[in-house]
CSV table of C-alpha atoms in Angstrom, one decimal:
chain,number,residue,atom,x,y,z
A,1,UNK,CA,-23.3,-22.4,-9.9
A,2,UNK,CA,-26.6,-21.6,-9.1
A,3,UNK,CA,-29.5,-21.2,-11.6
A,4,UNK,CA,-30.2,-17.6,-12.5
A,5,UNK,CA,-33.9,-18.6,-13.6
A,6,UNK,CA,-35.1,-19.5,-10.6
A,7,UNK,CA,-37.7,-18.4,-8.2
A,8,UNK,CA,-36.7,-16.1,-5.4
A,9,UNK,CA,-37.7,-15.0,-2.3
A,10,UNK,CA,-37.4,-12.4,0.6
A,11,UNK,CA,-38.9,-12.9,4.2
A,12,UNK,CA,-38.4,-9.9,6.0
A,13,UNK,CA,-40.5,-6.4,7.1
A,14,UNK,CA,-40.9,-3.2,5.7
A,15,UNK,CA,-39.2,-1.0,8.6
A,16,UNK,CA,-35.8,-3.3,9.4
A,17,UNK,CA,-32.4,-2.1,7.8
A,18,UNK,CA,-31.3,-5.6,8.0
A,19,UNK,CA,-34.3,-6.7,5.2
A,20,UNK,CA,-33.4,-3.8,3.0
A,21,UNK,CA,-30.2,-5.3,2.3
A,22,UNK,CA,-30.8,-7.9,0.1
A,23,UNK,CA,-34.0,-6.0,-1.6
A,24,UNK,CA,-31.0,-3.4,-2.5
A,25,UNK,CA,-28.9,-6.3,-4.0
A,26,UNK,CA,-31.5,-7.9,-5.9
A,27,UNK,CA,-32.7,-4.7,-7.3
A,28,UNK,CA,-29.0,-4.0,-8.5
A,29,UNK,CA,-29.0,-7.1,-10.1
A,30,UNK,CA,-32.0,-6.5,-11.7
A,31,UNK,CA,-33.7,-9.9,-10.0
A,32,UNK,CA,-37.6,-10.3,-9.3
A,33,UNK,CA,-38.2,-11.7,-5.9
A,34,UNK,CA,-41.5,-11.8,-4.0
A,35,UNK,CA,-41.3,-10.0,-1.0
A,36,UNK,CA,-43.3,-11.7,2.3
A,37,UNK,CA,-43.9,-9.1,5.2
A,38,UNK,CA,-43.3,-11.8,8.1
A,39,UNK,CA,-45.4,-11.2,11.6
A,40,UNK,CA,-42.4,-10.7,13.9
A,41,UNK,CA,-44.4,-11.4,16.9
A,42,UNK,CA,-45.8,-14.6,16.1
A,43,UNK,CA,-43.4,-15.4,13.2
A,44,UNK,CA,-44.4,-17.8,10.3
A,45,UNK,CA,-43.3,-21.7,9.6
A,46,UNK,CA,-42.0,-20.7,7.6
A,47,UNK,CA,-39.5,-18.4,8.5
A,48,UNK,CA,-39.0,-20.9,11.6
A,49,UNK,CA,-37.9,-23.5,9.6
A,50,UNK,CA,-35.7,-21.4,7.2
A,51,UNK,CA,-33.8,-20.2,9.9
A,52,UNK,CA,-34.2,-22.6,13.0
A,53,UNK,CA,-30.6,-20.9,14.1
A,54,UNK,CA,-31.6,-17.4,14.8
A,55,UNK,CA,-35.5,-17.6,13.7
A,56,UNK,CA,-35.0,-14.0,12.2
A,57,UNK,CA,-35.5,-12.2,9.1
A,58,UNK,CA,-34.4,-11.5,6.2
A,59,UNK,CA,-34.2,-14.6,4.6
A,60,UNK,CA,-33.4,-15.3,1.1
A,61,UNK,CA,-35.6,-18.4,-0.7
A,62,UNK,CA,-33.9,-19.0,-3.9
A,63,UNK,CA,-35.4,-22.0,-5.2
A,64,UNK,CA,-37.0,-22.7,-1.6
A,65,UNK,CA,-32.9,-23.0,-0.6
A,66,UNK,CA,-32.4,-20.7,2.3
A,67,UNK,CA,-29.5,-18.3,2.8
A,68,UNK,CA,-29.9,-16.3,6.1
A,69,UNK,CA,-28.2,-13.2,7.8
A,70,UNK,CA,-27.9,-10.0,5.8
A,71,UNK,CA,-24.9,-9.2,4.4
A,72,UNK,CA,-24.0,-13.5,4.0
A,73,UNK,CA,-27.3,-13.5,1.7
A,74,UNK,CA,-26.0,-10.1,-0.1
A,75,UNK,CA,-22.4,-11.5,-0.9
A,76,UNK,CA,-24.7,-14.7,-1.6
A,77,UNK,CA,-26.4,-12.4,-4.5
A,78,UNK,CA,-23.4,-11.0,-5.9
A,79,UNK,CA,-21.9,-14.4,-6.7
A,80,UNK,CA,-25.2,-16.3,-7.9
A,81,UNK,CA,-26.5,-13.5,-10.3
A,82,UNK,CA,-24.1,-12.2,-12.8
A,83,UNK,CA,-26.5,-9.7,-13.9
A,84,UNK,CA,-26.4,-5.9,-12.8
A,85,UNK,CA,-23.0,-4.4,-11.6
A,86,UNK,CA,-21.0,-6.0,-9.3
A,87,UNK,CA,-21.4,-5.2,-5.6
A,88,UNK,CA,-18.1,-6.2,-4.6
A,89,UNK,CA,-14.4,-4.6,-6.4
A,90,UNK,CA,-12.8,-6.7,-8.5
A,91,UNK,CA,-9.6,-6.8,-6.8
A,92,UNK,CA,-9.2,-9.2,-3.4
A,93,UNK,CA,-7.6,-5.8,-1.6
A,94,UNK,CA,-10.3,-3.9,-2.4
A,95,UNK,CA,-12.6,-6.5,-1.3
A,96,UNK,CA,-10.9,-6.8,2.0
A,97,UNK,CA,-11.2,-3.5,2.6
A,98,UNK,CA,-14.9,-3.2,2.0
A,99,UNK,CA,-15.4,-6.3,4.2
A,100,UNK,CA,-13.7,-4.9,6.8
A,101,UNK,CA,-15.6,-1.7,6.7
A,102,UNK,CA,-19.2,-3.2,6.2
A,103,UNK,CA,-18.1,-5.2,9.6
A,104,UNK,CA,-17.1,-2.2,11.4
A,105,UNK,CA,-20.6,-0.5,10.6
A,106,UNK,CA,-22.4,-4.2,12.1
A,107,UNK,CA,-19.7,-4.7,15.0
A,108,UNK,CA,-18.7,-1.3,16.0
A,109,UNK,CA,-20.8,1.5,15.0
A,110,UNK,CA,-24.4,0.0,15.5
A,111,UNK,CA,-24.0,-1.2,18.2
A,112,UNK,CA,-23.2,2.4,19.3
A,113,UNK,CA,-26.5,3.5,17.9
A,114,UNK,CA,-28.5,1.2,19.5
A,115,UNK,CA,-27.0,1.9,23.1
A,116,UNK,CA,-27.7,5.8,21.8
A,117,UNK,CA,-31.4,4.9,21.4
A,118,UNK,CA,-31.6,2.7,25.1
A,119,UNK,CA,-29.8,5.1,27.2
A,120,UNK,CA,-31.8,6.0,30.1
A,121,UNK,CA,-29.5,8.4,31.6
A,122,UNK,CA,-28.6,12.1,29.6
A,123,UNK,CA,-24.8,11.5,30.4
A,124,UNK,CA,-24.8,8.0,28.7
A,125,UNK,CA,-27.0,9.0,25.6
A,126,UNK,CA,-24.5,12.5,25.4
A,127,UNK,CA,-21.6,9.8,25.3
A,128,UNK,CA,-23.2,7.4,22.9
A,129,UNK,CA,-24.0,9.6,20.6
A,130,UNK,CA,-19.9,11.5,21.1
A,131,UNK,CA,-19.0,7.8,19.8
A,132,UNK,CA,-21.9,7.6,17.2
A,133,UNK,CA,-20.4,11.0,15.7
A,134,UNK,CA,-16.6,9.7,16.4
A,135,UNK,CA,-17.1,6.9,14.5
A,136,UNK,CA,-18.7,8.7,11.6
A,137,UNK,CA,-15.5,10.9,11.1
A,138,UNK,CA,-13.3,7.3,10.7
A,139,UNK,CA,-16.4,6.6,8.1
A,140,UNK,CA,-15.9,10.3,6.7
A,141,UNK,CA,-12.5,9.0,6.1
A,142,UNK,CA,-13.3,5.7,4.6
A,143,UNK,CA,-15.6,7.2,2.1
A,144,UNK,CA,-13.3,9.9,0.7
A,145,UNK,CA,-10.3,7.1,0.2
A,146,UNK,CA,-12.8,4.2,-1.1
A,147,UNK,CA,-15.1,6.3,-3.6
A,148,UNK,CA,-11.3,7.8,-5.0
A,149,UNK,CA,-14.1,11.4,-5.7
A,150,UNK,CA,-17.1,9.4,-7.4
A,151,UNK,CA,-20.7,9.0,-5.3
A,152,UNK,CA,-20.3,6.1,-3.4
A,153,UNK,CA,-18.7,3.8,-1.7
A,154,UNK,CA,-18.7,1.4,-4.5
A,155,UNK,CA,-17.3,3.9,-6.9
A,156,UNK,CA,-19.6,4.5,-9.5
A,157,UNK,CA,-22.5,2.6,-7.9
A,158,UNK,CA,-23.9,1.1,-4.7
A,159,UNK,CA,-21.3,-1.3,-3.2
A,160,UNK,CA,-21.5,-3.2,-0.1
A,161,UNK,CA,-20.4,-0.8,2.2
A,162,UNK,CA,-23.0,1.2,0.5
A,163,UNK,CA,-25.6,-1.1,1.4
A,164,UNK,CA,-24.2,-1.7,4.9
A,165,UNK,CA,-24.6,1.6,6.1
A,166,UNK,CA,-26.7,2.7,3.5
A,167,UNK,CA,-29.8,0.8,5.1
A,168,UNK,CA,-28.9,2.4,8.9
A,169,UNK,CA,-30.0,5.7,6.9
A,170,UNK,CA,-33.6,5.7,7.7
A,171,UNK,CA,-33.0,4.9,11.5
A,172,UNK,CA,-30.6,7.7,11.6
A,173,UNK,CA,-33.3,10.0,10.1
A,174,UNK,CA,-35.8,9.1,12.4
A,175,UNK,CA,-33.1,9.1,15.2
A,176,UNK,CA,-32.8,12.7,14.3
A,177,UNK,CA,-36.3,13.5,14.0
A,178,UNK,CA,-37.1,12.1,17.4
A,179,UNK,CA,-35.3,14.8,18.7
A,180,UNK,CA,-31.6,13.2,18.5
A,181,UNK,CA,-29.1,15.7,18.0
A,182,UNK,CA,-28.4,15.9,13.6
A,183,UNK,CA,-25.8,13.1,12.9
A,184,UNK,CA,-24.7,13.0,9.6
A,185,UNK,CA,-25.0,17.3,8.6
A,186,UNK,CA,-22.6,18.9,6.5
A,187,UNK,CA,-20.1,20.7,8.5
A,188,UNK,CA,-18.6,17.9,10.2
A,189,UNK,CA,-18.8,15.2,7.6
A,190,UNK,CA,-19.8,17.0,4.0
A,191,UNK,CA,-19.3,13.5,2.3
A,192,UNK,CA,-21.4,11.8,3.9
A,193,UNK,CA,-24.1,13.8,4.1
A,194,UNK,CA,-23.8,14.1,0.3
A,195,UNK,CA,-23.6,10.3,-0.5
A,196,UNK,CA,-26.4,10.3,2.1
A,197,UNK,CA,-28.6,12.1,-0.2
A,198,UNK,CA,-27.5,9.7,-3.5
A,199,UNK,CA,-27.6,6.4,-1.8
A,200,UNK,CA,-31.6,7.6,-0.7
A,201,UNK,CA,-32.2,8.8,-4.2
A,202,UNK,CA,-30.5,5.4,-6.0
A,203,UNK,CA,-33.0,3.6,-8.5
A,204,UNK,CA,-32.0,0.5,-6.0
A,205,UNK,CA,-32.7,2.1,-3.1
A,206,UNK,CA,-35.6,4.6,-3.0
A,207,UNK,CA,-38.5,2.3,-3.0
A,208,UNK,CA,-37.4,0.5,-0.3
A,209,UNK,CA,-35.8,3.0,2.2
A,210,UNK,CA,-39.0,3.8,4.6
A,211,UNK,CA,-40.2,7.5,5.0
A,212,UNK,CA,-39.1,9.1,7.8
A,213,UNK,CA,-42.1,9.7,9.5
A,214,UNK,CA,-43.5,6.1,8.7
A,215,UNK,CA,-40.3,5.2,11.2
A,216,UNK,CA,-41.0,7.6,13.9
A,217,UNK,CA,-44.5,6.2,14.0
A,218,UNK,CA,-43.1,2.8,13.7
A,219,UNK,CA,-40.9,3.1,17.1
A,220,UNK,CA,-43.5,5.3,19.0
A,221,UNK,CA,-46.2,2.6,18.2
A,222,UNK,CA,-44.8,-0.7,17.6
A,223,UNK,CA,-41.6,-1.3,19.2
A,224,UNK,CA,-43.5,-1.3,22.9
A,225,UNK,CA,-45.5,-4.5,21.5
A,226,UNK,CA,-42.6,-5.8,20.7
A,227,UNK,CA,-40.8,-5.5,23.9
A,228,UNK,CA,-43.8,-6.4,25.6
A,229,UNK,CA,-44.1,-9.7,23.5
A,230,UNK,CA,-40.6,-10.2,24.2
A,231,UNK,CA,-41.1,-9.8,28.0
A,232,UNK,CA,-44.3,-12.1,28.1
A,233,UNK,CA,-42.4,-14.9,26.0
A,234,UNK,CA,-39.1,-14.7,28.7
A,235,UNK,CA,-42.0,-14.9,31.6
A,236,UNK,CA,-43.5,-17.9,30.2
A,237,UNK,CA,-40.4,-19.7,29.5
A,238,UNK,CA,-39.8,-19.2,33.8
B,1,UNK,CA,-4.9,-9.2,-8.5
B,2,UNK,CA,-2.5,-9.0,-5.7
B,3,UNK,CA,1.0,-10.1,-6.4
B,4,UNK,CA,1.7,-13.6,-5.2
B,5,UNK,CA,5.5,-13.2,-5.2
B,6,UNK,CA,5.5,-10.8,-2.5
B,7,UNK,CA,6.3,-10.2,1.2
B,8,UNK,CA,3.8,-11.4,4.0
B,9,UNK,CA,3.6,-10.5,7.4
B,10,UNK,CA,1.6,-11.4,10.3
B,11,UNK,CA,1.6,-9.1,13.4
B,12,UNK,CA,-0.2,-11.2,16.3
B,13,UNK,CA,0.6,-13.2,19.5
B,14,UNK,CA,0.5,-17.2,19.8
B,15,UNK,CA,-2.2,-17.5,22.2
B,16,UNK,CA,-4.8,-15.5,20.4
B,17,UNK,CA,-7.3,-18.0,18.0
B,18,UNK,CA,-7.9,-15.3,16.0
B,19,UNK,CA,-4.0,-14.8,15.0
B,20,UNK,CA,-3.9,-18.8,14.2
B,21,UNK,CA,-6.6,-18.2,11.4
B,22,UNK,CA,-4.5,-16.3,8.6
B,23,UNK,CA,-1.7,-18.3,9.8
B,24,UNK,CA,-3.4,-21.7,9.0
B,25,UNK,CA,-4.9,-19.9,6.1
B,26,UNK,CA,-1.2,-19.3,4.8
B,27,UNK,CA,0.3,-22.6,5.9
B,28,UNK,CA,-3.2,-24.3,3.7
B,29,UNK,CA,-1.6,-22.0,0.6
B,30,UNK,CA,1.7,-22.7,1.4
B,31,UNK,CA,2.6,-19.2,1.3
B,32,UNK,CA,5.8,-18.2,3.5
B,33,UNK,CA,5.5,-14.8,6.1
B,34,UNK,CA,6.7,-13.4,8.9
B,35,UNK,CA,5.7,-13.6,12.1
B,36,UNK,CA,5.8,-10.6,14.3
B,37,UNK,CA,4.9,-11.3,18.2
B,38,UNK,CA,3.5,-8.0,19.2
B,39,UNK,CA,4.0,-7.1,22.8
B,40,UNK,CA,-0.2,-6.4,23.9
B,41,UNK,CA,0.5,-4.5,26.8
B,42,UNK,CA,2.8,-1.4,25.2
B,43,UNK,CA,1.5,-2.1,21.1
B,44,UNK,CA,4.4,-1.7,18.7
B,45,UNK,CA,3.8,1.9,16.2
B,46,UNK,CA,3.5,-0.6,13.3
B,47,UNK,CA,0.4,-2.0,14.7
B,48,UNK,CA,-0.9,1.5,15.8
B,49,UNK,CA,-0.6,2.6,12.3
B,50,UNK,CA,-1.4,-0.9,10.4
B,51,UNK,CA,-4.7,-1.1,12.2
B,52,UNK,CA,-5.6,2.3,13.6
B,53,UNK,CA,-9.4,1.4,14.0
B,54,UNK,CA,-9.0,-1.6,16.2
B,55,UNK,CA,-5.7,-1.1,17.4
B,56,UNK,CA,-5.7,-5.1,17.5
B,57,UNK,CA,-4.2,-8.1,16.5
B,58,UNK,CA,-3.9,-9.8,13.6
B,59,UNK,CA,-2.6,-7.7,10.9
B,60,UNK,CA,-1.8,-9.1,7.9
B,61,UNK,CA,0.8,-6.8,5.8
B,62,UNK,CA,1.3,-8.2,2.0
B,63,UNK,CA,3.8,-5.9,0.7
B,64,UNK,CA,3.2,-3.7,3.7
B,65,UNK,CA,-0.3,-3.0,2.7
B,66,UNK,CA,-2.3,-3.8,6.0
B,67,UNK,CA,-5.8,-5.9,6.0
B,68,UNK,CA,-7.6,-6.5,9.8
B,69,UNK,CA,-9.9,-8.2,11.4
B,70,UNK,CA,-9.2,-12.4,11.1
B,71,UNK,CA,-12.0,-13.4,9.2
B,72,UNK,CA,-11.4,-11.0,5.9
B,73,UNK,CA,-7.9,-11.9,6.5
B,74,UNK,CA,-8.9,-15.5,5.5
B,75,UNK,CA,-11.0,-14.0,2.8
B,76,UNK,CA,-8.1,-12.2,1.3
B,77,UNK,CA,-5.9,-15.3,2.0
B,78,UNK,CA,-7.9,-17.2,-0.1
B,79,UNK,CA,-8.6,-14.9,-3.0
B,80,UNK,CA,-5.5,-13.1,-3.1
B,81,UNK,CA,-3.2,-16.9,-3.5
B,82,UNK,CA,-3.9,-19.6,-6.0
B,83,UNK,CA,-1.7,-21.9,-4.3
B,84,UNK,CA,-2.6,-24.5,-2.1
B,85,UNK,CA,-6.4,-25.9,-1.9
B,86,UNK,CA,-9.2,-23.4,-1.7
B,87,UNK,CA,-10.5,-22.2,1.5
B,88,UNK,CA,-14.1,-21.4,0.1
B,89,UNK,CA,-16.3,-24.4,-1.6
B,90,UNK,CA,-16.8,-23.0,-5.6
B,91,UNK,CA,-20.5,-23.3,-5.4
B,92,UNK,CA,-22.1,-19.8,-4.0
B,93,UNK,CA,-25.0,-21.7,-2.0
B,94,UNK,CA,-21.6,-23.3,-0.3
B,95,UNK,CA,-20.1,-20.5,0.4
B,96,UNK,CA,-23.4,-18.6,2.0
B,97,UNK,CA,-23.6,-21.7,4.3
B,98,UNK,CA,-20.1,-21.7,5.3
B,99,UNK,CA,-20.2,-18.1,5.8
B,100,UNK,CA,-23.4,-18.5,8.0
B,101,UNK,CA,-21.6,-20.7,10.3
B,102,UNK,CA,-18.7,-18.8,10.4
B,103,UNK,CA,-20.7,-15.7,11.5
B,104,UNK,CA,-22.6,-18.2,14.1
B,105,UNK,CA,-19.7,-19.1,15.9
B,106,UNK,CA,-18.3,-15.6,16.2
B,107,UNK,CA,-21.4,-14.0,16.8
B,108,UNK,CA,-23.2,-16.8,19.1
B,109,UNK,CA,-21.0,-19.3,20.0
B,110,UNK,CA,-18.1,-17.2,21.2
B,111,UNK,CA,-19.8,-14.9,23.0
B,112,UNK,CA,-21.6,-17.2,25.6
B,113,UNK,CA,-17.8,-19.3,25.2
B,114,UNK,CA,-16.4,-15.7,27.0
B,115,UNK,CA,-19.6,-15.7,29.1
B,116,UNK,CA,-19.1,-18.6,30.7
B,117,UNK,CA,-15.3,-17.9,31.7
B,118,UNK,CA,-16.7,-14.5,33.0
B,119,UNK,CA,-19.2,-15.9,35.1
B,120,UNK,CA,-19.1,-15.1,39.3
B,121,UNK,CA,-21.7,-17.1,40.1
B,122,UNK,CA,-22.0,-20.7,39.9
B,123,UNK,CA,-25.7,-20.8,38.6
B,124,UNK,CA,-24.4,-18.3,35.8
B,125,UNK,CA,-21.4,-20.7,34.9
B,126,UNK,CA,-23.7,-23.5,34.9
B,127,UNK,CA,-26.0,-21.6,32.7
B,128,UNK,CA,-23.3,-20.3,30.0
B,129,UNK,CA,-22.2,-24.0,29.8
B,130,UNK,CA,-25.3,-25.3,29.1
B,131,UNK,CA,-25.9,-22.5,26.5
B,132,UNK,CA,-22.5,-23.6,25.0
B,133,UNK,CA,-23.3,-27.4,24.6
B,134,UNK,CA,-27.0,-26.3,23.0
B,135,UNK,CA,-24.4,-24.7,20.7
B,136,UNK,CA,-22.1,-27.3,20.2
B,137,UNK,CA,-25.0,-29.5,18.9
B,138,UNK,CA,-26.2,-27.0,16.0
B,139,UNK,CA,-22.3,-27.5,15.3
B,140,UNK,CA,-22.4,-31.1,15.6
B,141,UNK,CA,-25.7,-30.9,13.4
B,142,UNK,CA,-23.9,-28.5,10.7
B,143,UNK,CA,-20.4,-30.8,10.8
B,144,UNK,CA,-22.6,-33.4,9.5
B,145,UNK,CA,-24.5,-32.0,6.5
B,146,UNK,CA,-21.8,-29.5,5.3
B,147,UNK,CA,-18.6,-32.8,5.6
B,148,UNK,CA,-20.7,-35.0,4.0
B,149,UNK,CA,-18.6,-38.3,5.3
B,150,UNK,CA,-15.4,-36.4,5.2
B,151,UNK,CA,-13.3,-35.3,7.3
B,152,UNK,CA,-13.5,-31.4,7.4
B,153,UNK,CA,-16.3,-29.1,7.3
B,154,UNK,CA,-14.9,-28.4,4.0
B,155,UNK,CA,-14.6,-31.8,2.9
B,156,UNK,CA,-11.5,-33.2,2.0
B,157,UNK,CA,-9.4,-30.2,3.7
B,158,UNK,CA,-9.4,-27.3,6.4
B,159,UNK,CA,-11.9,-24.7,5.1
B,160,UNK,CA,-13.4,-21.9,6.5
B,161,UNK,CA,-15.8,-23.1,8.8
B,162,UNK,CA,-12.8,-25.3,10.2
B,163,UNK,CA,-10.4,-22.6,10.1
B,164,UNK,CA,-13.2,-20.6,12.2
B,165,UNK,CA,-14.6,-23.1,15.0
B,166,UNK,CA,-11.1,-24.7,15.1
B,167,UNK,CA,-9.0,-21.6,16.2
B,168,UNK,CA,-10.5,-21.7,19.9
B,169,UNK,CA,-10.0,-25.3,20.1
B,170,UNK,CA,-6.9,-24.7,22.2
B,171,UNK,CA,-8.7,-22.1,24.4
B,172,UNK,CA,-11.5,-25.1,24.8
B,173,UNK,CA,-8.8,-27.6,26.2
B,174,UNK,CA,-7.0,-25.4,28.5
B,175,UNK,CA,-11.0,-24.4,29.5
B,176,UNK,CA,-11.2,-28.4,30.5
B,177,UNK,CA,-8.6,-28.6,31.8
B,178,UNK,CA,-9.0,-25.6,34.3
B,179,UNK,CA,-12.0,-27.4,35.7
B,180,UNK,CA,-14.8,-26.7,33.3
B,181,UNK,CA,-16.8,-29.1,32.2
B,182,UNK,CA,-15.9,-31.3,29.1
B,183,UNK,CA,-17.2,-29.6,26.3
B,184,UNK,CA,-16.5,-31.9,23.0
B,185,UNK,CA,-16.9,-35.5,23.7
B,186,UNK,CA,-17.8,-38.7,22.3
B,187,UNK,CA,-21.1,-38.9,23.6
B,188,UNK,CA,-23.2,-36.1,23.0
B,189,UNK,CA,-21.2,-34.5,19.9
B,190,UNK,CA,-19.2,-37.7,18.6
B,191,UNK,CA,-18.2,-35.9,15.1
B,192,UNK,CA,-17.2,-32.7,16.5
B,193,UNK,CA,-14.5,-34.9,18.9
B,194,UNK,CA,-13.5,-36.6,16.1
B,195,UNK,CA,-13.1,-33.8,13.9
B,196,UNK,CA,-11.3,-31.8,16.8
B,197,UNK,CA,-8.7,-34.4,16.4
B,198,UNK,CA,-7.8,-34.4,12.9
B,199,UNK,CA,-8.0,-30.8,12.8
B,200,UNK,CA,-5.3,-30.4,15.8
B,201,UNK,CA,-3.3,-32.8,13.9
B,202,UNK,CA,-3.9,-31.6,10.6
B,203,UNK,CA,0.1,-29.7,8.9
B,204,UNK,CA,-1.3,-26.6,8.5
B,205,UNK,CA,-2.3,-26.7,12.2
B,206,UNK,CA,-0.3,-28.6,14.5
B,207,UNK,CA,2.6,-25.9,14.5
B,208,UNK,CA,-0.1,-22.8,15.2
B,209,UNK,CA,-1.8,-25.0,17.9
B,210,UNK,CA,-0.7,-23.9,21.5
B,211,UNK,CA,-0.2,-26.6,23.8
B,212,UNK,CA,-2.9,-26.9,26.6
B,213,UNK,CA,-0.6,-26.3,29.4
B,214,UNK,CA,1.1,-23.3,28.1
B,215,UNK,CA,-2.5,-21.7,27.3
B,216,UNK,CA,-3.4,-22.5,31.3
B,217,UNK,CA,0.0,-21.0,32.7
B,218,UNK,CA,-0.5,-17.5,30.1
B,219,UNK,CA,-3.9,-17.7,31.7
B,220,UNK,CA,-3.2,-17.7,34.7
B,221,UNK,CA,-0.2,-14.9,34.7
B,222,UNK,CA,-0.8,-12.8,32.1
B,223,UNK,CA,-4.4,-12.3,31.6
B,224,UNK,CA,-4.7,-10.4,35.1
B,225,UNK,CA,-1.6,-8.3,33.8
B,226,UNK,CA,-3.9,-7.7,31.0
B,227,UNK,CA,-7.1,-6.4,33.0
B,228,UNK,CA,-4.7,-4.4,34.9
B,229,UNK,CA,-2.9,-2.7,32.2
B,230,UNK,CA,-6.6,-1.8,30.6
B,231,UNK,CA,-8.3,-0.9,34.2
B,232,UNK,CA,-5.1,1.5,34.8
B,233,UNK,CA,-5.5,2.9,30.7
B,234,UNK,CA,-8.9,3.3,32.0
B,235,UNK,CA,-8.3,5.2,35.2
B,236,UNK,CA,-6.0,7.6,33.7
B,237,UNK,CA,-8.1,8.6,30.6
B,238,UNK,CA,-11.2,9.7,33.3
């Protein structure tokens, strides 16, 4: 078992959903961590050596031991810190099921998202975003069947479906204040856009979920150096 | 905590590596099931309604209560039987490391795996293969810190990781034997040849294992009555 005194860690940055993850966890569980904003152009030794696989964030340092990719270092949190609530049900059907919904938000739905935000044709973003809004009636669905009438996915508190589409929120906002069509409102899915509104407001959450308009400026100003960085490293390595 | 005197079911086909993993899963806990060969061209209702997000193999029903997607079926397997060895190390760190892997060769390996048996050019085959093998020794890499001298990534016995890499060792072989390149061997990944062997051979495995031929013969016949059946799906939904 792992030590719960122990010295831990986050690598990550400010705006990505994927970092917010385990910030949400830790926070649940009541754990300090230091958090290190990483350069994600040039990218630290650090985070290269914790993660020579993918050389992304976040990364978890818990007593310099790495644990990397999101949701791994999340279930990671739940099982070496028995402080805080529990982020995952108690029973193994119930922990199926949220698996297999925080896996259809990563495999299926964001993916979605992302080919929302790329498309370079009106017909292709009009029929991204009919499968964005598709697939948030099947998470409609899953919400009013998992939270059984309480606020969240979890139940009574943030869970890991919670988390896992809980830290897309601020993307979607931004999404929508970039002049994307409104994708979680409260005709179509009312559940949603209430828990929505919890998850933001959670005592976990709220001071790590970025302000809206820090996001927009975010994508209008950084995600070009980004590509462009990206575009210069694939030309060197040619 | 599920019932373990109870009815199992597994909906799937026997060339799929994803339906081999709950069934290795349940021969490692020595729990008896079903097996249902579902028919992937027409899709029986049972599957329709067992797994109406996916609409894909394997299902695994435990007292007809349905849980998708092969890798939380494994999860469930594991946590939802006491029999039989554990499928998950106990220590946390463990299982975040085993997880990771798991995730890498879905999410990575598997992807450049269907890449290179996609590719129309030879210079993209040649790159995809050489991708794979830069995979293959991360794996060869991992085999060795995470077996520690034994003779599984979990050790002693099949575990996750094993359970996860060694599901498209069939689909490798009959790969090889259709003219691609060798991909395991002694030379450059001597463990992972090694370990290919004993996990082929292990009980829970060798009944689950397709034989190499029959895996080149469904190839060849039925996976273009595949891409026809989806192309026509395809035309007539337009």
């Amino acid at each position: 078992m792992a030590s719960e005194n122990s010295e831990v860690k986050i690598l990550g940055a400010w705006a990505s959903p994927f970092v917010m993850r385990p910030r949400i966890a830790l926070h649940l569980k009541s754990v300090e961590y230091d958090f290190i904003e990483e350069n994600l152009i040039t990218k630290s030794e650090l985070l290269l050596k914790s993660n020579p696989v993918h050389k992304k964030i976040p990364v978890l340092l818990h007593n310099d031991k790495p644990v990397c990719e999101s949701n791994v270092i999340v279930q990671y949190i739940d099982e070496a810190f028995s402080s805080g609530s529990s982020i995952f049900p108690s029973d193994p059907y119930d922990r199926a099921i949220h698996r297999f919904w925080a896996a259809y938000i990563d495999d299926k739905w964001f993916p979605i998202m992302m080919a929302a935000s790329r498309a370079d044709t009106p017909e292709a973003k009009a029929t991204a975003i009919d499968q964005l809004k598709e697939g948030l009636l099947l998470l409609e669905d899953a919400f009013i069947k998992l939270s059984n009438g309480k606020p969240f996915f979890g139940g009574d508190d943030v869970g890991f479906v919670d988390i896992a589409f809980g830290s897309y929120l601020g993307w979607v906002r931004a999404s929508e204040q970039m002049g994307c069509t409104k994708l979680i409102d409260e005709s179509t899915t009312p559940s949603l856009a209430t828990w929505a509104d919890n998850f933001c407001g959670h005592e976990a959450v709220k001071d790590v979920m970025p302000e809206t308009d820090k996001l927009v400026e975010f994508a209008l100003t950084m995600i070009p150096k980004f590509k462009e960085a990206a575009a210069a490293a694939a030309a060197a390595s040619t």
